[in-house]
Amino acid sequence: MGKYSQANLIDEELSLIGSTNFIGKLLHKVNKSSTILLNIDVPLNLFLRAEVFCEDIQDLSDLHFEQNDLMNLLYNDFLLFAKKNPDSNALFRLLTSLDKYAGKDSRLEKYGESAFKLIHKEKNQEIKTLNLRMRRKYALRGEILLADMEEVQPEHGYTLEKVFELLYIDFIDKFRKGDHAGVIENILRLLDEETE
C-alpha cells in the first residue's frame, strides 16, 4: 500500500487497530479525535486572491474565516462527492479533470486560416506553502479514498496534499473568473448554520 499523505495515517491506523495492549487502545481513541497538519503548496497569486476572498467572508459574516476554513469547506465538498459517488473511477475522473489545467495558462491561438486552438502552457509561479489543520478522521477518510482508487488506477500518484492543491486552485481560479456565482452566499449560509 502506498503513502497517501505526509502524515501516512493508513499505516498508523493499521498498526493501532490490531493493538491489544491498553496503551495501544488508548492511542487509537485519542488519535481519532486529534488534528493533523498538512503542508499544501499553492500559487502565490491565488493565495493572495484567496486572502481577499476570506476577508470578504469575514466582513460579511462578522465571523473569523481564514484560508484553513476555506480549504476545509472545499474538502468537505470533495468528501460529499465521494459519498454520493462511491465509484473510485468517478473520483479518479474528478481529480484528473481538476489536474488537467491546474497551474496552466490557457489562451486561444490562431490555427490555420479560420480555426483557433486552445493552448495550455505551464505557468512559472511563485509558490506559497499553507499549513492546513484538519481533523485526523477526515484526513484518514481521504487517504482511504485514494487507496481505494489504487485498485482501479494503480500508481495514480495522488496524495491528500495534491487533492487539496487541486481543489484550492480550481475554486480560486473559477471564482476570480466569475464562474462561481452565489458561492459567497452559500458560504455565509453554511457559517450561519454552524453558529446556530
PDB file of C-alpha atoms in Angstrom:
ATOM      1  CA  MET A   1       0.000   0.000   0.000  1.00  0.00           C
ATOM      2  CA  GLY A   2       1.302   3.458  -0.907  1.00  0.00           C
ATOM      3  CA  LYS A   3       1.712   6.571   1.176  1.00  0.00           C
ATOM      4  CA  TYR A   4      -1.218   8.936   0.556  1.00  0.00           C
ATOM      5  CA  SER A   5      -0.172  11.936   2.662  1.00  0.00           C
ATOM      6  CA  GLN A   6       2.747  13.305   4.660  1.00  0.00           C
ATOM      7  CA  ALA A   7       1.005  12.008   7.785  1.00  0.00           C
ATOM      8  CA  ASN A   8       0.707   8.443   6.397  1.00  0.00           C
ATOM      9  CA  LEU A   9      -2.384   7.805   8.503  1.00  0.00           C
ATOM     10  CA  ILE A  10      -3.371   4.458   6.984  1.00  0.00           C
ATOM     11  CA  ASP A  11      -0.159   2.760   8.134  1.00  0.00           C
ATOM     12  CA  GLU A  12      -0.509   4.309  11.576  1.00  0.00           C
ATOM     13  CA  GLU A  13      -4.175   3.283  11.815  1.00  0.00           C
ATOM     14  CA  LEU A  14      -3.469  -0.296  10.742  1.00  0.00           C
ATOM     15  CA  SER A  15      -0.761  -0.656  13.371  1.00  0.00           C
ATOM     16  CA  LEU A  16      -3.030   0.707  16.139  1.00  0.00           C
ATOM     17  CA  ILE A  17      -6.174  -1.258  15.199  1.00  0.00           C
ATOM     18  CA  GLY A  18      -4.528  -4.595  15.925  1.00  0.00           C
ATOM     19  CA  SER A  19      -3.104  -3.416  19.222  1.00  0.00           C
ATOM     20  CA  THR A  20      -4.310  -5.416  22.214  1.00  0.00           C
ATOM     21  CA  ASN A  21      -2.491  -3.570  24.977  1.00  0.00           C
ATOM     22  CA  PHE A  22      -4.078  -0.738  26.948  1.00  0.00           C
ATOM     23  CA  ILE A  23      -1.688   1.968  25.677  1.00  0.00           C
ATOM     24  CA  GLY A  24      -2.309   0.991  22.041  1.00  0.00           C
ATOM     25  CA  LYS A  25      -6.084   1.140  22.523  1.00  0.00           C
ATOM     26  CA  LEU A  26      -5.790   4.484  24.302  1.00  0.00           C
ATOM     27  CA  LEU A  27      -3.636   5.909  21.499  1.00  0.00           C
ATOM     28  CA  HIS A  28      -6.178   4.694  18.951  1.00  0.00           C
ATOM     29  CA  LYS A  29      -9.019   6.508  20.749  1.00  0.00           C
ATOM     30  CA  VAL A  30      -7.020   9.725  21.198  1.00  0.00           C
ATOM     31  CA  ASN A  31      -5.891   9.695  17.559  1.00  0.00           C
ATOM     32  CA  LYS A  32      -9.475   9.515  16.288  1.00  0.00           C
ATOM     33  CA  SER A  33     -10.278  12.950  17.742  1.00  0.00           C
ATOM     34  CA  SER A  34      -6.935  14.651  17.102  1.00  0.00           C
ATOM     35  CA  THR A  35      -5.944  17.071  14.376  1.00  0.00           C
ATOM     36  CA  ILE A  36      -3.093  16.824  11.902  1.00  0.00           C
ATOM     37  CA  LEU A  37      -1.082  19.368   9.949  1.00  0.00           C
ATOM     38  CA  LEU A  38      -0.552  19.118   6.188  1.00  0.00           C
ATOM     39  CA  ASN A  39       1.650  21.387   4.052  1.00  0.00           C
ATOM     40  CA  ILE A  40      -0.067  22.481   0.834  1.00  0.00           C
ATOM     41  CA  ASP A  41       1.778  24.348  -1.933  1.00  0.00           C
ATOM     42  CA  VAL A  42      -0.355  26.883  -3.808  1.00  0.00           C
ATOM     43  CA  PRO A  43       0.469  29.575  -6.372  1.00  0.00           C
ATOM     44  CA  LEU A  44       1.242  32.892  -4.675  1.00  0.00           C
ATOM     45  CA  ASN A  45      -1.154  34.893  -6.877  1.00  0.00           C
ATOM     46  CA  LEU A  46      -4.055  32.575  -5.983  1.00  0.00           C
ATOM     47  CA  PHE A  47      -3.058  32.670  -2.315  1.00  0.00           C
ATOM     48  CA  LEU A  48      -3.391  36.454  -2.377  1.00  0.00           C
ATOM     49  CA  ARG A  49      -6.784  36.236  -4.107  1.00  0.00           C
ATOM     50  CA  ALA A  50      -7.947  33.689  -1.529  1.00  0.00           C
ATOM     51  CA  GLU A  51      -6.815  36.027   1.289  1.00  0.00           C
ATOM     52  CA  VAL A  52      -9.047  38.770  -0.104  1.00  0.00           C
ATOM     53  CA  PHE A  53     -11.910  36.276  -0.532  1.00  0.00           C
ATOM     54  CA  CYS A  54     -11.589  35.171   3.113  1.00  0.00           C
ATOM     55  CA  GLU A  55     -11.521  38.805   4.275  1.00  0.00           C
ATOM     56  CA  ASP A  56     -14.732  39.421   2.306  1.00  0.00           C
ATOM     57  CA  ILE A  57     -16.387  36.475   4.051  1.00  0.00           C
ATOM     58  CA  GLN A  58     -15.220  37.791   7.442  1.00  0.00           C
ATOM     59  CA  ASP A  59     -16.541  41.290   6.691  1.00  0.00           C
ATOM     60  CA  LEU A  60     -19.922  39.975   5.557  1.00  0.00           C
ATOM     61  CA  SER A  61     -20.368  37.438   8.358  1.00  0.00           C
ATOM     62  CA  ASP A  62     -18.576  39.080  11.297  1.00  0.00           C
ATOM     63  CA  LEU A  63     -17.062  35.634  11.899  1.00  0.00           C
ATOM     64  CA  HIS A  64     -13.444  34.541  11.813  1.00  0.00           C
ATOM     65  CA  PHE A  65     -12.780  32.921   8.401  1.00  0.00           C
ATOM     66  CA  GLU A  66      -9.318  32.118   7.108  1.00  0.00           C
ATOM     67  CA  GLN A  67      -7.813  30.031   4.340  1.00  0.00           C
ATOM     68  CA  ASN A  68      -7.769  26.947   6.566  1.00  0.00           C
ATOM     69  CA  ASP A  69     -11.570  27.253   6.869  1.00  0.00           C
ATOM     70  CA  LEU A  70     -11.934  27.668   3.112  1.00  0.00           C
ATOM     71  CA  MET A  71      -9.802  24.596   2.392  1.00  0.00           C
ATOM     72  CA  ASN A  72     -11.760  22.512   4.880  1.00  0.00           C
ATOM     73  CA  LEU A  73     -15.043  23.592   3.214  1.00  0.00           C
ATOM     74  CA  LEU A  74     -13.679  22.593  -0.203  1.00  0.00           C
ATOM     75  CA  TYR A  75     -12.508  19.266   1.198  1.00  0.00           C
ATOM     76  CA  ASN A  76     -15.900  18.619   2.814  1.00  0.00           C
ATOM     77  CA  ASP A  77     -17.479  19.090  -0.632  1.00  0.00           C
ATOM     78  CA  PHE A  78     -14.965  16.607  -2.033  1.00  0.00           C
ATOM     79  CA  LEU A  79     -15.881  14.064   0.670  1.00  0.00           C
ATOM     80  CA  LEU A  80     -19.585  14.645  -0.016  1.00  0.00           C
ATOM     81  CA  PHE A  81     -18.960  13.993  -3.722  1.00  0.00           C
ATOM     82  CA  ALA A  82     -17.180  10.744  -2.789  1.00  0.00           C
ATOM     83  CA  LYS A  83     -20.108   9.663  -0.579  1.00  0.00           C
ATOM     84  CA  LYS A  84     -22.622  10.346  -3.355  1.00  0.00           C
ATOM     85  CA  ASN A  85     -20.364   8.730  -5.988  1.00  0.00           C
ATOM     86  CA  PRO A  86     -18.710   5.753  -4.269  1.00  0.00           C
ATOM     87  CA  ASP A  87     -17.220   4.564  -7.579  1.00  0.00           C
ATOM     88  CA  SER A  88     -13.439   5.022  -7.487  1.00  0.00           C
ATOM     89  CA  ASN A  89     -13.447   5.656 -11.241  1.00  0.00           C
ATOM     90  CA  ALA A  90     -15.715   8.703 -10.739  1.00  0.00           C
ATOM     91  CA  LEU A  91     -13.331  10.053  -8.119  1.00  0.00           C
ATOM     92  CA  PHE A  92     -10.343   9.468 -10.387  1.00  0.00           C
ATOM     93  CA  ARG A  93     -12.116  11.273 -13.271  1.00  0.00           C
ATOM     94  CA  LEU A  94     -12.850  14.225 -10.977  1.00  0.00           C
ATOM     95  CA  LEU A  95      -9.226  14.515  -9.857  1.00  0.00           C
ATOM     96  CA  THR A  96      -7.810  14.153 -13.365  1.00  0.00           C
ATOM     97  CA  SER A  97     -10.231  16.802 -14.661  1.00  0.00           C
ATOM     98  CA  LEU A  98      -9.056  19.196 -11.931  1.00  0.00           C
ATOM     99  CA  ASP A  99      -5.422  18.250 -12.550  1.00  0.00           C
ATOM    100  CA  LYS A 100      -5.625  18.793 -16.299  1.00  0.00           C
ATOM    101  CA  TYR A 101      -5.417  22.577 -16.210  1.00  0.00           C
ATOM    102  CA  ALA A 102      -4.164  23.319 -12.682  1.00  0.00           C
ATOM    103  CA  GLY A 103      -1.316  25.799 -12.772  1.00  0.00           C
ATOM    104  CA  LYS A 104      -1.574  26.357 -16.519  1.00  0.00           C
ATOM    105  CA  ASP A 105      -2.330  29.433 -18.603  1.00  0.00           C
ATOM    106  CA  SER A 106      -4.983  28.949 -21.285  1.00  0.00           C
ATOM    107  CA  ARG A 107      -5.279  31.043 -24.415  1.00  0.00           C
ATOM    108  CA  LEU A 108      -6.587  30.770 -27.949  1.00  0.00           C
ATOM    109  CA  GLU A 109      -4.049  30.765 -30.744  1.00  0.00           C
ATOM    110  CA  LYS A 110      -4.802  31.032 -34.431  1.00  0.00           C
ATOM    111  CA  TYR A 111      -4.558  27.612 -36.009  1.00  0.00           C
ATOM    112  CA  GLY A 112      -4.817  27.819 -39.781  1.00  0.00           C
ATOM    113  CA  GLU A 113      -6.949  30.212 -41.825  1.00  0.00           C
ATOM    114  CA  SER A 114     -10.152  30.356 -39.733  1.00  0.00           C
ATOM    115  CA  ALA A 115      -9.592  27.988 -36.823  1.00  0.00           C
ATOM    116  CA  PHE A 116      -8.360  28.559 -33.303  1.00  0.00           C
ATOM    117  CA  LYS A 117      -6.817  26.122 -30.867  1.00  0.00           C
ATOM    118  CA  LEU A 118      -6.888  26.318 -27.058  1.00  0.00           C
ATOM    119  CA  ILE A 119      -3.283  26.187 -25.815  1.00  0.00           C
ATOM    120  CA  HIS A 120      -2.365  25.328 -22.217  1.00  0.00           C
ATOM    121  CA  LYS A 121       1.110  26.334 -21.035  1.00  0.00           C
ATOM    122  CA  GLU A 122       2.720  25.763 -17.652  1.00  0.00           C
ATOM    123  CA  LYS A 123       2.946  28.900 -15.528  1.00  0.00           C
ATOM    124  CA  ASN A 124       6.202  29.741 -13.813  1.00  0.00           C
ATOM    125  CA  GLN A 125       4.709  30.719 -10.482  1.00  0.00           C
ATOM    126  CA  GLU A 126       5.967  31.576  -7.066  1.00  0.00           C
ATOM    127  CA  ILE A 127       4.643  29.110  -4.506  1.00  0.00           C
ATOM    128  CA  LYS A 128       3.270  29.718  -1.019  1.00  0.00           C
ATOM    129  CA  THR A 129       3.098  26.853   1.475  1.00  0.00           C
ATOM    130  CA  LEU A 130      -0.061  26.740   3.578  1.00  0.00           C
ATOM    131  CA  ASN A 131      -0.127  24.822   6.851  1.00  0.00           C
ATOM    132  CA  LEU A 132      -3.523  23.176   6.922  1.00  0.00           C
ATOM    133  CA  ARG A 133      -5.013  21.947  10.194  1.00  0.00           C
ATOM    134  CA  MET A 134      -7.728  19.349   9.893  1.00  0.00           C
ATOM    135  CA  ARG A 135      -9.378  16.606  11.868  1.00  0.00           C
ATOM    136  CA  ARG A 136      -7.480  13.361  11.633  1.00  0.00           C
ATOM    137  CA  LYS A 137     -10.563  11.270  10.885  1.00  0.00           C
ATOM    138  CA  TYR A 138     -11.334  13.329   7.751  1.00  0.00           C
ATOM    139  CA  ALA A 139      -7.745  13.085   6.559  1.00  0.00           C
ATOM    140  CA  LEU A 140      -7.853   9.319   7.104  1.00  0.00           C
ATOM    141  CA  ARG A 141     -11.062   9.138   5.079  1.00  0.00           C
ATOM    142  CA  GLY A 142      -9.305  10.915   2.212  1.00  0.00           C
ATOM    143  CA  GLU A 143      -6.342   8.556   2.378  1.00  0.00           C
ATOM    144  CA  ILE A 144      -8.705   5.576   2.262  1.00  0.00           C
ATOM    145  CA  LEU A 145     -10.442   7.010  -0.832  1.00  0.00           C
ATOM    146  CA  LEU A 146      -7.054   7.398  -2.520  1.00  0.00           C
ATOM    147  CA  ALA A 147      -6.089   3.840  -1.524  1.00  0.00           C
ATOM    148  CA  ASP A 148      -9.370   2.546  -2.999  1.00  0.00           C
ATOM    149  CA  MET A 149      -8.587   4.423  -6.214  1.00  0.00           C
ATOM    150  CA  GLU A 150      -5.346   2.434  -6.428  1.00  0.00           C
ATOM    151  CA  GLU A 151      -7.444  -0.649  -7.274  1.00  0.00           C
ATOM    152  CA  VAL A 152      -8.876   0.910 -10.453  1.00  0.00           C
ATOM    153  CA  GLN A 153      -5.908   3.138 -11.311  1.00  0.00           C
ATOM    154  CA  PRO A 154      -2.675   1.592 -10.000  1.00  0.00           C
ATOM    155  CA  GLU A 155       0.071   4.070  -9.132  1.00  0.00           C
ATOM    156  CA  HIS A 156      -2.201   7.090  -9.700  1.00  0.00           C
ATOM    157  CA  GLY A 157       0.193   9.285  -7.698  1.00  0.00           C
ATOM    158  CA  TYR A 158      -2.436  11.408  -5.912  1.00  0.00           C
ATOM    159  CA  THR A 159      -1.866  12.375  -2.294  1.00  0.00           C
ATOM    160  CA  LEU A 160      -4.057  14.248   0.135  1.00  0.00           C
ATOM    161  CA  GLU A 161      -1.851  17.320  -0.329  1.00  0.00           C
ATOM    162  CA  LYS A 162      -2.314  17.144  -4.112  1.00  0.00           C
ATOM    163  CA  VAL A 163      -6.102  16.843  -3.691  1.00  0.00           C
ATOM    164  CA  PHE A 164      -6.144  19.988  -1.539  1.00  0.00           C
ATOM    165  CA  GLU A 165      -3.946  21.805  -4.028  1.00  0.00           C
ATOM    166  CA  LEU A 166      -6.248  20.875  -6.935  1.00  0.00           C
ATOM    167  CA  LEU A 167      -9.443  21.820  -5.068  1.00  0.00           C
ATOM    168  CA  TYR A 168      -7.935  25.148  -3.990  1.00  0.00           C
ATOM    169  CA  ILE A 169      -6.563  26.107  -7.410  1.00  0.00           C
ATOM    170  CA  ASP A 170      -9.802  25.139  -9.155  1.00  0.00           C
ATOM    171  CA  PHE A 171     -12.008  27.053  -6.730  1.00  0.00           C
ATOM    172  CA  ILE A 172      -9.996  30.290  -6.582  1.00  0.00           C
ATOM    173  CA  ASP A 173      -9.304  30.296 -10.322  1.00  0.00           C
ATOM    174  CA  LYS A 174     -13.010  29.833 -11.152  1.00  0.00           C
ATOM    175  CA  PHE A 175     -14.041  32.385  -8.538  1.00  0.00           C
ATOM    176  CA  ARG A 176     -11.760  35.114  -9.875  1.00  0.00           C
ATOM    177  CA  LYS A 177     -13.072  34.423 -13.399  1.00  0.00           C
ATOM    178  CA  GLY A 178     -16.668  34.801 -12.186  1.00  0.00           C
ATOM    179  CA  ASP A 179     -17.629  31.138 -12.614  1.00  0.00           C
ATOM    180  CA  HIS A 180     -18.832  30.671  -9.011  1.00  0.00           C
ATOM    181  CA  ALA A 181     -21.934  32.836  -8.829  1.00  0.00           C
ATOM    182  CA  GLY A 182     -23.573  32.617  -5.420  1.00  0.00           C
ATOM    183  CA  VAL A 183     -20.616  30.996  -3.671  1.00  0.00           C
ATOM    184  CA  ILE A 184     -20.281  33.795  -1.092  1.00  0.00           C
ATOM    185  CA  GLU A 185     -23.964  33.470  -0.198  1.00  0.00           C
ATOM    186  CA  ASN A 186     -23.592  29.681   0.156  1.00  0.00           C
ATOM    187  CA  ILE A 187     -20.577  30.025   2.455  1.00  0.00           C
ATOM    188  CA  LEU A 188     -22.344  32.678   4.536  1.00  0.00           C
ATOM    189  CA  ARG A 189     -25.353  30.357   4.850  1.00  0.00           C
ATOM    190  CA  LEU A 190     -23.079  27.476   5.959  1.00  0.00           C
ATOM    191  CA  LEU A 191     -21.361  29.688   8.527  1.00  0.00           C
ATOM    192  CA  ASP A 192     -24.711  30.912   9.780  1.00  0.00           C
ATOM    193  CA  GLU A 193     -25.918  27.290  10.199  1.00  0.00           C
ATOM    194  CA  GLU A 194     -22.759  26.434  12.175  1.00  0.00           C
ATOM    195  CA  THR A 195     -23.307  29.287  14.641  1.00  0.00           C
ATOM    196  CA  GLU A 196     -26.936  28.385  15.343  1.00  0.00           C
TER     197      GLU A 196
END
